[in-house]
């Protein structure tokens, strides 16, 4: 029987920023793993190390000490090009500030990651299918972000994150700028994506939002205090 490999695994990870005024220890011996198909919430106060942890999982940074594995491969053995390709092809990023391109339509925003990957405009209809799957109708697909509500913009951002069929969705406060009703809708959508097998790691400050996850990791002062 083949052993299941974690999507992400951190082993005694430290992140230390060398500063003129003294070293800043952002992560202090963090160890945990996320298995395929899990929905994990990461909670902690401001300055706890959540952002550093997200940057690490998103392959935007590497440990100062300790080991981090992506699909079983040590990130320290991956080149910058390999890390870039992994981010593009295997991780879908969903942000609090949706970071949609304002001059592009909803359709074009979803198509854009596919152009980066394949070097050409999409001819499969996938952007339209993804937008429809998150509740954006054909008329709204032709609108720019400024012509959409906050909730609609986040739905477009989720569709964009799914464009290259990533193994992992990495969500940073995905409902932070939404009202309670729209937040519930977005979290139900993420829960549905997880039920179809998508692995999700989500940073949130909201205990209610965290209840949608299978488990919650609490981080404080760069250390895991509850899991």
PDB file of N, CA, C and O in Angstrom, residues 25-71:
ATOM      1  N   UNK A  25      12.808  36.752  15.341  1.00  0.00           N
ATOM      2  CA  UNK A  25      12.451  35.342  15.205  1.00  0.00           C
ATOM      3  C   UNK A  25      10.963  35.249  14.859  1.00  0.00           C
ATOM      4  O   UNK A  25      10.100  35.318  15.734  1.00  0.00           O
ATOM      5  N   UNK A  26      10.665  35.093  13.569  1.00  0.00           N
ATOM      6  CA  UNK A  26       9.267  35.060  13.124  1.00  0.00           C
ATOM      7  C   UNK A  26       8.631  33.695  13.344  1.00  0.00           C
ATOM      8  O   UNK A  26       7.437  33.606  13.658  1.00  0.00           O
ATOM      9  N   UNK A  27       9.402  32.627  13.169  1.00  0.00           N
ATOM     10  CA  UNK A  27       8.924  31.269  13.432  1.00  0.00           C
ATOM     11  C   UNK A  27       9.950  30.551  14.294  1.00  0.00           C
ATOM     12  O   UNK A  27      11.155  30.650  14.051  1.00  0.00           O
ATOM     13  N   UNK A  28       9.460  29.806  15.296  1.00  0.00           N
ATOM     14  CA  UNK A  28      10.340  29.174  16.273  1.00  0.00           C
ATOM     15  C   UNK A  28      10.010  27.687  16.414  1.00  0.00           C
ATOM     16  O   UNK A  28       9.197  27.295  17.243  1.00  0.00           O
ATOM     17  N   UNK A  29      10.583  26.868  15.552  1.00  0.00           N
ATOM     18  CA  UNK A  29      10.422  25.424  15.683  1.00  0.00           C
ATOM     19  C   UNK A  29       9.043  24.909  15.332  1.00  0.00           C
ATOM     20  O   UNK A  29       8.480  24.083  16.044  1.00  0.00           O
ATOM     21  N   UNK A  30       8.500  25.377  14.218  1.00  0.00           N
ATOM     22  CA  UNK A  30       7.146  25.002  13.804  1.00  0.00           C
ATOM     23  C   UNK A  30       7.180  23.647  13.089  1.00  0.00           C
ATOM     24  O   UNK A  30       7.968  23.441  12.155  1.00  0.00           O
ATOM     25  N   UNK A  31       6.294  22.748  13.536  1.00  0.00           N
ATOM     26  CA  UNK A  31       6.190  21.417  12.940  1.00  0.00           C
ATOM     27  C   UNK A  31       4.719  21.066  12.735  1.00  0.00           C
ATOM     28  O   UNK A  31       3.940  21.096  13.681  1.00  0.00           O
ATOM     29  N   UNK A  32       4.341  20.777  11.504  1.00  0.00           N
ATOM     30  CA  UNK A  32       3.007  20.235  11.215  1.00  0.00           C
ATOM     31  C   UNK A  32       2.969  19.785   9.765  1.00  0.00           C
ATOM     32  O   UNK A  32       3.851  20.122   8.965  1.00  0.00           O
ATOM     33  N   UNK A  33       1.954  19.025   9.419  1.00  0.00           N
ATOM     34  CA  UNK A  33       1.774  18.545   8.048  1.00  0.00           C
ATOM     35  C   UNK A  33       0.316  18.717   7.639  1.00  0.00           C
ATOM     36  O   UNK A  33      -0.590  18.673   8.479  1.00  0.00           O
ATOM     37  N   UNK A  34       0.099  18.933   6.367  1.00  0.00           N
ATOM     38  CA  UNK A  34      -1.244  19.019   5.793  1.00  0.00           C
ATOM     39  C   UNK A  34      -1.354  17.936   4.724  1.00  0.00           C
ATOM     40  O   UNK A  34      -0.569  17.903   3.771  1.00  0.00           O
ATOM     41  N   UNK A  35      -2.340  17.064   4.899  1.00  0.00           N
ATOM     42  CA  UNK A  35      -2.515  15.939   3.987  1.00  0.00           C
ATOM     43  C   UNK A  35      -3.453  16.309   2.837  1.00  0.00           C
ATOM     44  O   UNK A  35      -4.262  17.244   2.957  1.00  0.00           O
ATOM     45  N   UNK A  36      -3.365  15.592   1.724  1.00  0.00           N
ATOM     46  CA  UNK A  36      -4.266  15.856   0.590  1.00  0.00           C
ATOM     47  C   UNK A  36      -5.738  15.788   1.020  1.00  0.00           C
ATOM     48  O   UNK A  36      -6.144  14.870   1.730  1.00  0.00           O
ATOM     49  N   UNK A  37      -6.509  16.790   0.603  1.00  0.00           N
ATOM     50  CA  UNK A  37      -7.934  16.808   0.899  1.00  0.00           C
ATOM     51  C   UNK A  37      -8.309  17.446   2.214  1.00  0.00           C
ATOM     52  O   UNK A  37      -9.497  17.574   2.522  1.00  0.00           O
ATOM     53  N   UNK A  38      -7.324  17.887   3.007  1.00  0.00           N
ATOM     54  CA  UNK A  38      -7.634  18.544   4.279  1.00  0.00           C
ATOM     55  C   UNK A  38      -8.047  19.996   4.060  1.00  0.00           C
ATOM     56  O   UNK A  38      -7.666  20.634   3.072  1.00  0.00           O
ATOM     57  N   UNK A  39      -8.787  20.526   5.030  1.00  0.00           N
ATOM     58  CA  UNK A  39      -9.119  21.946   5.107  1.00  0.00           C
ATOM     59  C   UNK A  39      -8.616  22.414   6.474  1.00  0.00           C
ATOM     60  O   UNK A  39      -9.179  22.071   7.502  1.00  0.00           O
ATOM     61  N   UNK A  40      -7.532  23.188   6.467  1.00  0.00           N
ATOM     62  CA  UNK A  40      -6.862  23.592   7.702  1.00  0.00           C
ATOM     63  C   UNK A  40      -6.937  25.100   7.855  1.00  0.00           C
ATOM     64  O   UNK A  40      -6.621  25.849   6.917  1.00  0.00           O
ATOM     65  N   UNK A  41      -7.351  25.560   9.028  1.00  0.00           N
ATOM     66  CA  UNK A  41      -7.342  26.989   9.360  1.00  0.00           C
ATOM     67  C   UNK A  41      -6.144  27.285  10.247  1.00  0.00           C
ATOM     68  O   UNK A  41      -5.800  26.495  11.128  1.00  0.00           O
ATOM     69  N   UNK A  42      -5.507  28.426  10.013  1.00  0.00           N
ATOM     70  CA  UNK A  42      -4.413  28.905  10.848  1.00  0.00           C
ATOM     71  C   UNK A  42      -4.854  30.204  11.485  1.00  0.00           C
ATOM     72  O   UNK A  42      -5.217  31.159  10.793  1.00  0.00           O
ATOM     73  N   UNK A  43      -4.844  30.244  12.810  1.00  0.00           N
ATOM     74  CA  UNK A  43      -5.277  31.429  13.555  1.00  0.00           C
ATOM     75  C   UNK A  43      -4.163  31.929  14.456  1.00  0.00           C
ATOM     76  O   UNK A  43      -3.295  31.164  14.876  1.00  0.00           O
ATOM     77  N   UNK A  44      -4.201  33.222  14.764  1.00  0.00           N
ATOM     78  CA  UNK A  44      -3.241  33.807  15.676  1.00  0.00           C
ATOM     79  C   UNK A  44      -3.351  35.321  15.644  1.00  0.00           C
ATOM     80  O   UNK A  44      -3.836  35.894  14.662  1.00  0.00           O
ATOM     81  N   UNK A  45      -2.907  35.993  16.709  1.00  0.00           N
ATOM     82  CA  UNK A  45      -2.974  37.455  16.756  1.00  0.00           C
ATOM     83  C   UNK A  45      -2.007  38.094  15.771  1.00  0.00           C
ATOM     84  O   UNK A  45      -1.127  37.424  15.199  1.00  0.00           O
ATOM     85  N   UNK A  46      -2.142  39.396  15.570  1.00  0.00           N
ATOM     86  CA  UNK A  46      -1.234  40.138  14.711  1.00  0.00           C
ATOM     87  C   UNK A  46       0.196  39.977  15.213  1.00  0.00           C
ATOM     88  O   UNK A  46       0.466  40.073  16.411  1.00  0.00           O
ATOM     89  N   UNK A  47       1.123  39.708  14.289  1.00  0.00           N
ATOM     90  CA  UNK A  47       2.518  39.538  14.679  1.00  0.00           C
ATOM     91  C   UNK A  47       2.865  38.153  15.175  1.00  0.00           C
ATOM     92  O   UNK A  47       3.991  37.922  15.631  1.00  0.00           O
ATOM     93  N   UNK A  48       1.921  37.208  15.047  1.00  0.00           N
ATOM     94  CA  UNK A  48       2.149  35.860  15.579  1.00  0.00           C
ATOM     95  C   UNK A  48       3.026  35.002  14.673  1.00  0.00           C
ATOM     96  O   UNK A  48       3.562  33.979  15.111  1.00  0.00           O
ATOM     97  N   UNK A  49       3.168  35.404  13.409  1.00  0.00           N
ATOM     98  CA  UNK A  49       3.928  34.610  12.451  1.00  0.00           C
ATOM     99  C   UNK A  49       3.073  34.015  11.349  1.00  0.00           C
ATOM    100  O   UNK A  49       3.583  33.260  10.509  1.00  0.00           O
ATOM    101  N   UNK A  50       1.778  34.359  11.324  1.00  0.00           N
ATOM    102  CA  UNK A  50       0.877  33.792  10.302  1.00  0.00           C
ATOM    103  C   UNK A  50       1.332  34.140   8.894  1.00  0.00           C
ATOM    104  O   UNK A  50       1.374  33.282   8.015  1.00  0.00           O
ATOM    105  N   UNK A  51       1.662  35.411   8.671  1.00  0.00           N
ATOM    106  CA  UNK A  51       2.052  35.837   7.319  1.00  0.00           C
ATOM    107  C   UNK A  51       3.345  35.172   6.888  1.00  0.00           C
ATOM    108  O   UNK A  51       3.482  34.755   5.726  1.00  0.00           O
ATOM    109  N   UNK A  52       4.294  35.064   7.800  1.00  0.00           N
ATOM    110  CA  UNK A  52       5.545  34.375   7.482  1.00  0.00           C
ATOM    111  C   UNK A  52       5.268  32.921   7.117  1.00  0.00           C
ATOM    112  O   UNK A  52       5.833  32.385   6.153  1.00  0.00           O
ATOM    113  N   UNK A  53       4.387  32.295   7.864  1.00  0.00           N
ATOM    114  CA  UNK A  53       4.032  30.902   7.607  1.00  0.00           C
ATOM    115  C   UNK A  53       3.372  30.756   6.239  1.00  0.00           C
ATOM    116  O   UNK A  53       3.685  29.829   5.471  1.00  0.00           O
ATOM    117  N   UNK A  54       2.478  31.679   5.891  1.00  0.00           N
ATOM    118  CA  UNK A  54       1.819  31.626   4.592  1.00  0.00           C
ATOM    119  C   UNK A  54       2.824  31.825   3.460  1.00  0.00           C
ATOM    120  O   UNK A  54       2.756  31.156   2.428  1.00  0.00           O
ATOM    121  N   UNK A  55       3.768  32.759   3.649  1.00  0.00           N
ATOM    122  CA  UNK A  55       4.797  32.971   2.629  1.00  0.00           C
ATOM    123  C   UNK A  55       5.632  31.708   2.430  1.00  0.00           C
ATOM    124  O   UNK A  55       6.036  31.380   1.308  1.00  0.00           O
ATOM    125  N   UNK A  56       5.887  31.011   3.531  1.00  0.00           N
ATOM    126  CA  UNK A  56       6.680  29.786   3.462  1.00  0.00           C
ATOM    127  C   UNK A  56       5.914  28.709   2.685  1.00  0.00           C
ATOM    128  O   UNK A  56       6.439  28.086   1.768  1.00  0.00           O
ATOM    129  N   UNK A  57       4.647  28.496   3.056  1.00  0.00           N
ATOM    130  CA  UNK A  57       3.837  27.469   2.398  1.00  0.00           C
ATOM    131  C   UNK A  57       3.622  27.811   0.924  1.00  0.00           C
ATOM    132  O   UNK A  57       3.568  26.935   0.070  1.00  0.00           O
ATOM    133  N   UNK A  58       3.537  29.122   0.636  1.00  0.00           N
ATOM    134  CA  UNK A  58       3.345  29.566  -0.740  1.00  0.00           C
ATOM    135  C   UNK A  58       4.621  29.603  -1.562  1.00  0.00           C
ATOM    136  O   UNK A  58       4.620  30.091  -2.695  1.00  0.00           O
ATOM    137  N   UNK A  59       5.721  29.104  -0.989  1.00  0.00           N
ATOM    138  CA  UNK A  59       7.024  29.037  -1.682  1.00  0.00           C
ATOM    139  C   UNK A  59       7.542  30.420  -2.060  1.00  0.00           C
ATOM    140  O   UNK A  59       8.263  30.591  -3.051  1.00  0.00           O
ATOM    141  N   UNK A  60       7.166  31.435  -1.263  1.00  0.00           N
ATOM    142  CA  UNK A  60       7.699  32.781  -1.441  1.00  0.00           C
ATOM    143  C   UNK A  60       8.918  33.016  -0.547  1.00  0.00           C
ATOM    144  O   UNK A  60       9.616  34.020  -0.686  1.00  0.00           O
ATOM    145  N   UNK A  61       9.167  32.093   0.377  1.00  0.00           N
ATOM    146  CA  UNK A  61      10.283  32.193   1.311  1.00  0.00           C
ATOM    147  C   UNK A  61      10.699  30.778   1.700  1.00  0.00           C
ATOM    148  O   UNK A  61       9.951  29.818   1.495  1.00  0.00           O
ATOM    149  N   UNK A  62      11.884  30.648   2.260  1.00  0.00           N
ATOM    150  CA  UNK A  62      12.397  29.341   2.683  1.00  0.00           C
ATOM    151  C   UNK A  62      12.851  29.432   4.137  1.00  0.00           C
ATOM    152  O   UNK A  62      13.169  30.515   4.636  1.00  0.00           O
ATOM    153  N   UNK A  63      12.894  28.297   4.843  1.00  0.00           N
ATOM    154  CA  UNK A  63      13.284  28.319   6.257  1.00  0.00           C
ATOM    155  C   UNK A  63      14.731  28.764   6.452  1.00  0.00           C
ATOM    156  O   UNK A  63      15.598  28.494   5.625  1.00  0.00           O
ATOM    157  N   UNK A  64      14.974  29.461   7.576  1.00  0.00           N
ATOM    158  CA  UNK A  64      16.345  29.735   8.002  1.00  0.00           C
ATOM    159  C   UNK A  64      16.965  28.458   8.560  1.00  0.00           C
ATOM    160  O   UNK A  64      18.124  28.141   8.295  1.00  0.00           O
ATOM    161  N   UNK A  65      16.165  27.742   9.341  1.00  0.00           N
ATOM    162  CA  UNK A  65      16.566  26.445   9.878  1.00  0.00           C
ATOM    163  C   UNK A  65      15.369  25.505   9.782  1.00  0.00           C
ATOM    164  O   UNK A  65      14.228  25.939   9.696  1.00  0.00           O
ATOM    165  N   UNK A  66      15.642  24.199   9.825  1.00  0.00           N
ATOM    166  CA  UNK A  66      14.586  23.210   9.713  1.00  0.00           C
ATOM    167  C   UNK A  66      14.323  22.841   8.264  1.00  0.00           C
ATOM    168  O   UNK A  66      14.991  23.325   7.345  1.00  0.00           O
ATOM    169  N   UNK A  67      13.324  21.992   8.063  1.00  0.00           N
ATOM    170  CA  UNK A  67      13.042  21.466   6.731  1.00  0.00           C
ATOM    171  C   UNK A  67      11.569  21.682   6.382  1.00  0.00           C
ATOM    172  O   UNK A  67      10.698  21.537   7.226  1.00  0.00           O
ATOM    173  N   UNK A  68      11.316  22.037   5.119  1.00  0.00           N
ATOM    174  CA  UNK A  68       9.953  22.108   4.621  1.00  0.00           C
ATOM    175  C   UNK A  68       9.865  21.314   3.324  1.00  0.00           C
ATOM    176  O   UNK A  68      10.710  21.469   2.429  1.00  0.00           O
ATOM    177  N   UNK A  69       8.834  20.470   3.245  1.00  0.00           N
ATOM    178  CA  UNK A  69       8.651  19.603   2.095  1.00  0.00           C
ATOM    179  C   UNK A  69       7.356  19.963   1.377  1.00  0.00           C
ATOM    180  O   UNK A  69       6.322  20.178   2.007  1.00  0.00           O
ATOM    181  N   UNK A  70       7.437  20.035   0.067  1.00  0.00           N
ATOM    182  CA  UNK A  70       6.278  20.257  -0.791  1.00  0.00           C
ATOM    183  C   UNK A  70       6.088  18.993  -1.619  1.00  0.00           C
ATOM    184  O   UNK A  70       6.962  18.629  -2.415  1.00  0.00           O
ATOM    185  N   UNK A  71       4.972  18.310  -1.403  1.00  0.00           N
ATOM    186  CA  UNK A  71       4.730  17.040  -2.104  1.00  0.00           C
ATOM    187  C   UNK A  71       5.921  16.097  -1.959  1.00  0.00           C
ATOM    188  O   UNK A  71       6.310  15.389  -2.902  1.00  0.00           O
TER     189      UNK A  71
END
